[in-house]
Coordinates of N, CA, C and O in Angstrom, one line a residue:
S1 N 1.3 -1.3 0.1 CA 0.0 0.1 -0.1 C 0.9 1.3 0.1 O 1.9 1.2 0.2
V2 N 0.2 2.4 -0.5 CA 1.3 3.6 -0.3 C 1.2 4.3 0.6 O 2.5 4.8 1.1
H3 N 0.4 3.8 1.8 CA 0.9 4.4 3.3 C 1.9 3.6 3.5 O 2.9 4.4 4.3
R4 N 2.3 2.4 3.2 CA 3.2 1.9 3.9 C 4.7 2.1 3.3 O 5.6 2.5 3.9
I5 N 4.4 2.6 2.2 CA 5.9 2.8 1.3 C 6.2 4.2 2.0 O 7.3 4.3 2.2
I6 N 4.8 4.9 2.0 CA 5.6 6.8 2.9 C 5.6 6.3 4.2 O 7.3 7.3 4.3
E7 N 5.5 5.7 5.0 CA 5.7 4.9 6.1 C 7.0 4.7 6.5 O 8.2 5.0 7.3
Y8 N 7.8 3.9 5.3 CA 9.1 3.2 5.3 C 10.0 4.2 5.0 O 10.7 4.6 5.8
A9 N 9.3 5.0 4.1 CA 10.8 6.1 3.5 C 10.6 7.2 4.8 O 12.1 7.5 4.8
A10 N 9.7 7.4 5.2 CA 10.1 8.8 6.3 C 10.5 8.2 7.8 O 11.5 8.5 8.1
F11 N 10.4 6.7 8.0 CA 11.5 6.3 9.0 C 12.5 6.0 8.7 O 13.6 6.0 9.4
S12 N 12.7 5.9 7.3 CA 14.3 5.6 6.6 C 15.2 6.9 7.0 O 16.5 7.1 7.4
M13 N 14.5 8.0 7.0 CA 15.0 9.4 6.6 C 15.2 9.6 8.3 O 16.0 10.8 8.4
L14 N 14.3 9.4 9.0 CA 14.8 10.0 10.5 C 15.9 8.9 10.9 O 16.9 9.6 11.5
F15 N 16.0 7.8 10.5 CA 17.2 7.0 11.1 C 18.4 7.6 10.3 O 19.4 7.3 10.9
Y16 N 17.7 7.7 9.3 CA 19.4 8.1 8.3 C 20.2 9.1 9.3 O 21.3 9.5 8.8
D17 N 19.2 10.1 9.2 CA 20.3 11.5 10.2 C 20.7 11.1 11.4 O 21.4 11.6 12.2
A18 N 20.0 9.9 12.1 CA 20.6 9.2 13.4 C 22.4 9.1 13.2 O 22.8 8.6 14.4
F19 N 22.2 8.5 12.1 CA 23.7 7.6 12.2 C 24.7 8.6 11.4 O 24.4 9.7 10.3
S20 N 26.1 8.3 11.6 CA 27.0 9.2 11.3 C 28.0 8.4 10.4 O 28.3 9.0 9.4
S21 N 27.7 7.1 10.6 CA 28.4 6.3 9.5 C 28.0 6.4 7.9 O 26.7 6.2 7.9
R22 N 29.0 6.6 7.3 CA 28.3 6.6 6.0 C 28.2 5.5 5.1 O 27.5 5.1 4.2
I23 N 28.6 4.6 5.6 CA 28.4 3.1 5.1 C 26.8 2.8 5.8 O 26.2 2.1 4.5
I24 N 26.3 3.2 7.1 CA 25.3 2.5 7.6 C 23.7 4.1 6.5 O 22.9 3.4 6.3
R25 N 24.6 5.0 6.5 CA 23.9 5.6 5.8 C 23.5 5.1 4.2 O 22.7 5.3 4.1
K26 N 24.7 4.8 3.6 CA 24.5 4.4 2.0 C 23.4 3.1 1.8 O 22.8 3.1 1.4
G27 N 23.7 2.7 2.9 CA 22.9 1.2 3.3 C 21.6 1.5 3.1 O 20.4 0.6 2.6
I28 N 20.7 2.2 4.3 CA 19.5 2.9 4.6 C 18.9 3.3 2.9 O 18.0 3.0 2.7
V29 N 19.6 4.1 2.2 CA 19.7 4.8 0.9 C 19.1 3.2 0.1 O 18.2 3.5 -1.0
A30 N 20.4 2.7 0.2 CA 20.2 1.5 -0.9 C 18.6 0.4 -0.8 O 18.1 0.1 -1.7
V31 N 18.7 0.2 0.2 CA 17.3 -1.0 1.1 C 16.1 0.2 1.0 O 15.1 -0.7 0.2
L32 N 16.4 1.4 1.2 CA 14.7 2.1 0.8 C 14.4 2.0 -0.9 O 13.5 1.8 -1.5
I33 N 15.6 2.3 -1.7 CA 15.6 2.2 -3.0 C 15.0 0.7 -3.2 O 13.9 0.8 -4.0
C34 N 15.2 -0.1 -2.9 CA 15.0 -1.7 -3.4 C 13.7 -1.6 -3.0 O 12.8 -2.6 -3.2
F35 N 13.1 -1.4 -1.6 CA 12.1 -1.1 -0.9 C 10.9 -0.9 -1.9 O 10.2 -1.5 -2.0
L36 N 11.0 0.3 -2.2 CA 10.3 1.2 -2.8 C 10.3 0.5 -4.4 O 8.9 0.6 -4.9
F37 N 11.2 -0.1 -4.9 CA 11.0 -0.9 -6.1 C 10.0 -1.9 -6.1 O 9.2 -2.1 -6.8
F38 N 10.3 -2.9 -4.9 CA 9.3 -4.0 -4.5 C 8.1 -3.8 -4.3 O 7.0 -4.6 -4.8
S39 N 8.4 -2.7 -3.6 CA 6.7 -2.3 -3.3 C 5.8 -1.9 -4.8 O 4.9 -2.4 -4.4
V40 N 6.3 -1.3 -5.6 CA 5.7 -0.5 -6.6 C 5.2 -1.8 -7.5 O 4.8 -2.1 -7.6
V41 N 6.5 -2.9 -7.5 CA 6.5 -4.2 -8.3 C 5.3 -4.9 -7.6 O 4.2 -5.4 -8.5
N42 N 5.0 -5.2 -6.4 CA 4.1 -5.5 -5.7 C 3.0 -5.5 -5.8 O 1.8 -5.7 -6.0
L43 N 2.6 -4.2 -5.7 CA 1.6 -3.3 -5.8 C 0.8 -3.6 -7.4 O -0.6 -3.5 -7.8
L44 N 1.8 -3.3 -8.6 CA 1.5 -3.0 -9.6 C 0.9 -4.6 -10.3 O 0.3 -4.7 -11.0
F45 N 1.9 -5.9 -9.8 CA 2.0 -6.8 -10.6 C 1.4 -8.0 -9.8 O 1.3 -9.2 -10.6
L46 N 1.8 -8.1 -8.5 CA 2.1 -9.5 -8.0 C 0.6 -9.1 -7.0 O -0.2 -10.3 -6.9
Q47 N 0.7 -8.3 -6.1 CA -1.0 -8.8 -5.5 C -1.8 -7.6 -5.3 O -2.8 -7.7 -4.9
G48 N -1.8 -6.7 -5.8 CA -2.4 -5.5 -6.7 C -3.2 -5.0 -5.8 O -2.5 -4.8 -4.4
D49 N -4.0 -3.9 -5.6 CA -4.6 -3.2 -4.5 C -5.8 -3.6 -4.5 O -6.3 -3.1 -3.2
A50 N -6.3 -4.7 -5.0 CA -7.8 -5.2 -4.3 C -7.6 -6.0 -3.1 O -8.6 -6.2 -2.4
Q51 N -6.4 -6.4 -2.7 CA -6.2 -7.1 -1.1 C -5.2 -6.5 -0.6 O -4.3 -5.5 -1.1
F52 N -4.9 -7.1 0.7 CA -4.1 -6.0 1.6 C -2.7 -6.8 1.4 O -2.2 -7.9 0.9
N53 N -1.4 -5.9 1.1 CA -0.3 -5.9 0.5 C 0.1 -6.6 1.9 O 1.6 -6.1 2.3
T54 N 0.3 -8.0 2.0 CA 1.1 -8.6 2.9 C 2.4 -8.7 2.4 O 3.2 -9.0 3.8
W55 N 3.0 -9.2 1.7 CA 4.5 -9.0 1.4 C 5.2 -7.8 1.6 O 6.0 -7.9 2.6
T56 N 4.6 -6.6 1.2 CA 4.9 -5.1 1.3 C 5.1 -5.2 3.0 O 5.8 -4.3 3.6
Q57 N 3.8 -5.2 3.3 CA 3.8 -4.7 4.8 C 4.7 -5.8 6.1 O 5.3 -5.3 6.8
G58 N 5.0 -7.3 5.9 CA 5.9 -7.8 6.4 C 7.3 -7.4 6.0 O 8.1 -7.1 7.2
I59 N 7.8 -7.1 4.9 CA 9.0 -6.9 4.5 C 9.2 -5.6 5.3 O 10.5 -5.0 6.0
S60 N 8.5 -4.6 4.6 CA 8.3 -3.0 5.5 C 8.8 -3.4 7.6 O 9.5 -3.0 7.8
C61 N 7.7 -4.2 7.6 CA 7.9 -4.7 9.4 C 9.5 -5.1 9.8 O 10.2 -4.7 10.8
M62 N 10.0 -5.8 8.9 CA 10.9 -6.5 9.5 C 12.2 -5.6 9.2 O 12.8 -5.7 9.8
L63 N 12.2 -5.2 7.8 CA 13.4 -4.1 7.7 C 13.0 -2.8 8.7 O 14.5 -2.7 9.3
L64 N 12.1 -2.4 9.3 CA 12.4 -1.3 10.1 C 12.6 -1.7 11.3 O 13.4 -1.2 12.3
M65 N 12.2 -3.2 11.8 CA 13.2 -3.3 13.1 C 14.2 -3.9 13.0 O 14.6 -3.4 13.9
L66 N 14.9 -3.8 12.0 CA 16.2 -4.1 11.8 C 17.0 -3.0 12.1 O 17.7 -2.6 12.6
L67 N 16.5 -1.6 11.4 CA 16.8 -0.6 11.4 C 16.6 0.4 12.8 O 17.8 0.7 13.2
V68 N 15.5 -0.2 13.2 CA 15.8 0.3 15.1 C 16.9 -0.4 15.8 O 17.3 0.0 16.6
L69 N 17.1 -1.8 16.0 CA 18.0 -2.9 16.3 C 19.5 -2.4 16.0 O 20.0 -2.1 16.9
L70 N 19.8 -1.8 14.7 CA 20.9 -1.3 14.5 C 20.8 -0.1 15.3 O 22.0 0.6 15.7
F71 N 20.2 0.8 15.3 CA 19.9 2.0 16.0 C 20.5 1.7 17.6 O 21.2 2.7 18.0
F72 N 19.5 1.2 18.2 CA 19.8 0.5 19.3 C 21.3 0.3 19.7 O 22.3 1.0 20.5
F73 N 21.7 -0.2 18.9 CA 23.2 -1.0 19.0 C 24.2 0.2 18.7 O 25.2 0.2 19.6
E74 N 23.7 1.1 18.0 CA 24.9 2.2 18.1 C 24.5 3.5 19.1 O 25.8 3.6 19.5
L75 N 23.9 3.5 19.8 CA 23.2 4.3 20.9 C 23.9 3.3 21.8 O 24.8 4.4 22.6
F76 N 23.8 2.0 21.9 CA 24.6 1.5 23.2 C 26.0 1.8 23.5 O 26.6 1.9 24.1
K77 N 26.5 1.2 21.8 CA 28.2 1.1 21.8 C 28.8 2.4 21.9 O 29.9 2.5 22.6
A78 N 27.6 3.9 21.6 CA 28.7 4.8 21.7 C 28.5 5.5 23.1 O 29.6 6.1 23.5
G79 N 27.5 5.3 24.0 CA 27.6 5.5 25.1 C 27.3 6.6 25.7 O 28.0 7.0 26.6
K80 N 27.0 7.4 24.7 CA 27.0 8.9 25.2 C 25.8 9.6 25.7 O 25.5 10.5 26.3
V81 N 24.7 8.4 25.7 CA 23.5 9.0 25.9 C 23.4 8.5 27.4 O 23.5 7.2 27.9
K82 N 23.4 9.7 28.4 CA 23.6 9.2 30.1 C 22.3 8.5 30.6 O 21.9 7.7 31.4
R83 N 21.0 9.2 30.0 CA 19.3 9.2 30.6 C 18.8 8.9 29.2 O 18.3 10.1 28.7
L84 N 18.7 7.3 28.7 CA 17.8 7.1 27.5 C 16.5 7.5 27.7 O 15.8 8.1 26.8
E85 N 15.8 7.7 28.8 CA 14.3 8.0 29.0 C 14.2 9.6 28.6 O 13.0 9.9 28.5
R86 N 15.6 10.0 28.4 CA 15.3 11.7 28.0 C 16.1 11.9 26.5 O 15.8 13.1 26.3
H87 N 15.9 11.1 25.7 CA 16.3 10.8 24.4 C 15.5 10.7 23.5 O 14.7 9.5 23.6
P88 N 14.5 11.5 23.1 CA 13.2 11.6 21.9 C 13.7 10.8 21.1 O 12.5 9.5 20.6
L89 N 14.8 10.2 20.4 CA 14.7 9.1 19.5 C 14.4 7.9 19.7 O 14.2 6.8 19.1
F90 N 15.2 7.7 21.2 CA 15.0 6.6 21.6 C 13.4 6.5 22.1 O 13.2 4.9 21.9
W91 N 12.6 7.3 22.5 CA 11.5 6.9 22.7 C 10.3 6.5 21.0 O 9.6 5.4 21.0
V92 N 11.0 7.0 20.3 CA 10.5 6.8 19.0 C 10.9 5.7 18.5 O 9.8 4.9 17.9
A93 N 12.2 5.2 18.5 CA 12.8 3.9 18.0 C 11.9 2.9 19.0 O 11.8 1.9 18.3
S94 N 12.1 3.0 20.5 CA 11.1 2.0 21.0 C 9.4 2.0 20.6 O 9.2 1.2 20.7
A95 N 9.3 2.6 20.2 CA 7.5 2.8 19.7 C 7.7 2.1 18.3 O 6.7 1.3 18.2
A96 N 8.3 2.2 17.6 CA 8.3 1.9 16.4 C 8.9 0.5 16.3 O 8.3 -0.8 15.9
L97 N 9.8 -0.3 17.2 CA 10.0 -1.6 17.4 C 8.6 -2.7 18.2 O 8.4 -3.5 17.5
L98 N 8.1 -1.7 19.1 CA 6.7 -2.1 19.7 C 6.0 -2.6 18.3 O 5.4 -3.6 18.0
Y99 N 5.6 -1.6 17.8 CA 4.2 -1.1 17.0 C 4.9 -2.6 15.6 O 4.0 -3.3 15.4
F100 N 6.1 -2.5 15.2 CA 6.0 -3.5 14.0 C 6.5 -4.8 14.5 O 6.0 -5.9 13.7
A101 N 6.9 -5.0 15.4 CA 7.3 -6.1 16.3 C 5.5 -6.9 16.6 O 5.7 -8.1 16.1
G102 N 4.8 -5.9 16.9 CA 3.6 -6.5 17.4 C 3.0 -6.8 16.3 O 1.8 -7.5 16.4
S103 N 2.7 -6.0 15.3 CA 2.1 -6.1 13.9 C 2.2 -7.1 12.8 O 1.5 -7.4 12.1
M104 N 3.6 -7.7 12.8 CA 4.7 -8.1 11.7 C 3.5 -8.7 11.4 O 2.9 -9.2 10.4
F105 N 3.4 -10.1 12.5 CA 2.5 -11.6 12.0 C 1.1 -11.2 11.5 O 0.5 -11.6 10.8
L106 N 0.6 -10.3 12.1 CA -1.0 -9.9 11.6 C -0.8 -9.3 10.2 O -1.7 -9.6 9.5
F107 N 0.1 -8.2 9.8 CA 0.2 -8.3 8.4 C 0.6 -8.9 7.6 O -0.2 -9.1 6.8
I108 N 1.2 -9.9 8.1 CA 1.9 -10.6 7.0 C 0.4 -12.2 6.7 O 0.1 -12.4 5.8
F109 N -0.4 -12.5 7.8 CA -1.1 -13.2 8.0 C -2.9 -13.0 7.5 O -3.7 -13.5 7.9
S110 N -2.7 -11.7 7.5 CA -4.1 -11.2 7.9 C -5.4 -11.5 6.6 O -6.0 -11.7 7.0
N111 N -4.8 -11.8 5.2 CA -5.5 -12.3 4.4 C -5.7 -13.7 4.3 O -7.2 -13.8 4.1
L112 N -4.7 -14.3 5.5 CA -5.3 -16.0 5.6 C -6.3 -15.9 6.6 O -7.4 -16.6 6.7
V113 N -6.3 -15.0 7.6 CA -7.1 -15.1 8.5 C -8.4 -14.8 8.2 O -9.7 -15.1 8.4
L114 N -8.7 -13.8 7.3 CA -9.7 -12.8 7.1 C -10.4 -13.7 5.9 O -11.6 -14.3 6.2
A115 N -10.0 -15.1 5.3 CA -10.5 -16.3 4.4 C -11.5 -17.0 5.5 O -12.1 -17.6 5.0
V116 N -10.6 -17.1 6.7 CA -11.3 -18.1 7.7 C -12.1 -17.9 8.3 O -13.2 -18.1 8.9
S117 N -12.2 -16.6 8.8 CA -13.1 -15.8 9.7 C -13.0 -14.4 10.1 O -11.6 -13.5 10.5
N118 N -13.8 -13.5 9.9 CA -13.8 -12.2 10.1 C -13.7 -11.7 11.5 O -13.2 -11.0 11.7
E119 N -14.2 -12.9 12.2 CA -14.3 -12.8 14.1 C -12.9 -12.7 14.3 O -12.6 -11.9 14.9
A120 N -12.2 -13.5 14.1 CA -10.8 -13.7 14.6 C -9.9 -12.6 13.7 O -9.2 -12.2 14.5
L121 N -10.4 -12.2 12.8 CA -9.7 -11.0 12.5 C -10.0 -9.9 13.0 O -8.9 -9.0 13.6
D122 N -11.0 -9.7 13.6 CA -11.3 -8.5 14.5 C -10.8 -9.1 15.9 O -10.5 -7.3 16.2
A123 N -11.0 -10.0 16.1 CA -10.3 -10.1 17.9 C -8.5 -9.7 17.5 O -8.0 -9.2 18.7
L124 N -7.6 -10.1 16.3 CA -6.4 -9.5 16.1 C -6.4 -8.5 16.1 O -5.5 -7.4 16.6
Y125 N -7.3 -7.5 15.3 CA -7.2 -5.9 15.3 C -7.3 -5.1 16.6 O -6.7 -4.5 16.5
S126 N -8.4 -5.7 17.7 CA -8.3 -5.1 18.9 C -6.7 -5.1 19.6 O -6.7 -4.4 20.2
I127 N -6.4 -6.5 19.3 CA -4.7 -6.5 20.1 C -4.4 -5.4 19.6 O -3.1 -4.9 20.3
H128 N -4.2 -5.5 18.3 CA -3.5 -4.2 17.3 C -3.9 -3.2 18.0 O -2.9 -2.1 17.9
S129 N -5.1 -3.0 18.0 CA -5.2 -1.3 18.7 C -4.5 -1.3 20.1 O -4.0 0.3 19.8
V130 N -4.5 -1.6 21.0 CA -3.9 -1.8 22.1 C -2.2 -1.6 21.8 O -1.8 -0.6 22.5
I131 N -1.9 -2.1 21.0 CA -0.4 -1.6 20.7 C -0.2 -0.4 19.9 O 0.8 0.4 20.3
N132 N -1.2 -0.3 19.2 CA -1.5 0.7 18.6 C -1.2 2.3 19.5 O -0.5 3.3 19.2
M133 N -1.9 1.9 20.6 CA -2.2 3.0 21.6 C -1.0 3.2 22.4 O -0.7 4.2 22.5
V134 N -0.2 2.2 22.7 CA 0.8 2.3 23.5 C 2.0 2.9 22.8 O 2.8 3.6 22.5
T135 N 1.6 2.3 21.4 CA 2.8 3.1 20.3 C 2.9 4.7 20.4 O 3.7 5.4 20.3
N136 N 1.5 5.0 20.4 CA 1.1 6.4 20.4 C 2.0 7.4 21.1 O 2.3 8.4 21.2
I137 N 1.5 6.5 22.4 CA 2.2 7.6 23.8 C 3.4 7.7 23.5 O 4.1 8.2 24.3
C138 N 4.3 6.6 22.9 CA 5.4 6.8 22.9 C 5.7 7.1 22.1 O 7.1 8.3 22.4
Y139 N 5.5 7.4 21.2 CA 5.6 8.6 20.0 C 5.6 10.1 20.8 O 6.1 11.0 20.3
A140 N 4.5 10.3 21.1 CA 4.1 11.5 21.8 C 5.1 11.9 23.1 O 5.5 12.9 22.9
I141 N 5.6 11.2 23.7 CA 6.6 11.2 24.7 C 8.0 11.6 23.7 O 8.6 13.0 24.5
G142 N 8.5 10.7 22.9 CA 9.5 11.6 22.4 C 9.0 13.0 21.7 O 10.1 13.8 21.4
L143 N 8.0 13.0 21.0 CA 7.8 14.3 20.7 C 8.2 15.2 21.4 O 8.6 16.3 21.5
W144 N 7.5 15.2 22.9 CA 7.3 15.9 24.0 C 8.8 16.7 24.1 O 9.2 17.3 24.5
L145 N 9.5 15.2 24.4 CA 11.0 15.8 24.6 C 11.8 16.3 23.9 O 13.3 17.0 24.4
S146 N 11.4 16.4 22.7 CA 12.4 16.9 21.5 C 11.9 18.5 21.5 O 12.7 18.9 20.6
L147 N 10.9 18.8 22.1 CA 10.1 20.3 22.1 C 11.8 21.2 22.8 O 12.0 20.7 23.7
P148 N 11.7 22.4 22.0 CA 12.9 23.1 22.9 C 12.2 23.9 24.1 O 11.3 24.1 24.6
K149 N 13.5 23.5 25.1 CA 13.3 23.9 26.6 C 13.3 25.3 26.5 O 14.2 26.2 26.4

């Protein structure tokens, strides 16, 4: 879906700025280009727009989780941040990891679950709604911490 493509590009740009390594930055750009290409091919030729694009959704979740984990690794390795709870991007990254880890299997298997039962899909999306609320609270904390003092 177009939403997922825009979301992935936005997160890629956000984390691009968080890294100082040229290799990691080039990797982010390369993966972004590959993801955009795959997403367009999937939308136009493979899964189309008549159903939920499970492949684009699943790959996006996996790539963003890897990006967040790489950010955490670099953040902890550098050891420059003394108080993580006051670091805005820590909150945003934590929220993203929670959301994408909690949603990945729902996104991947939603077409299969829908074929079996609407009620099962509704129950799964109820869990997803709770994950989404917690994620949005973490995003809000990250944004609040980023405001000029």
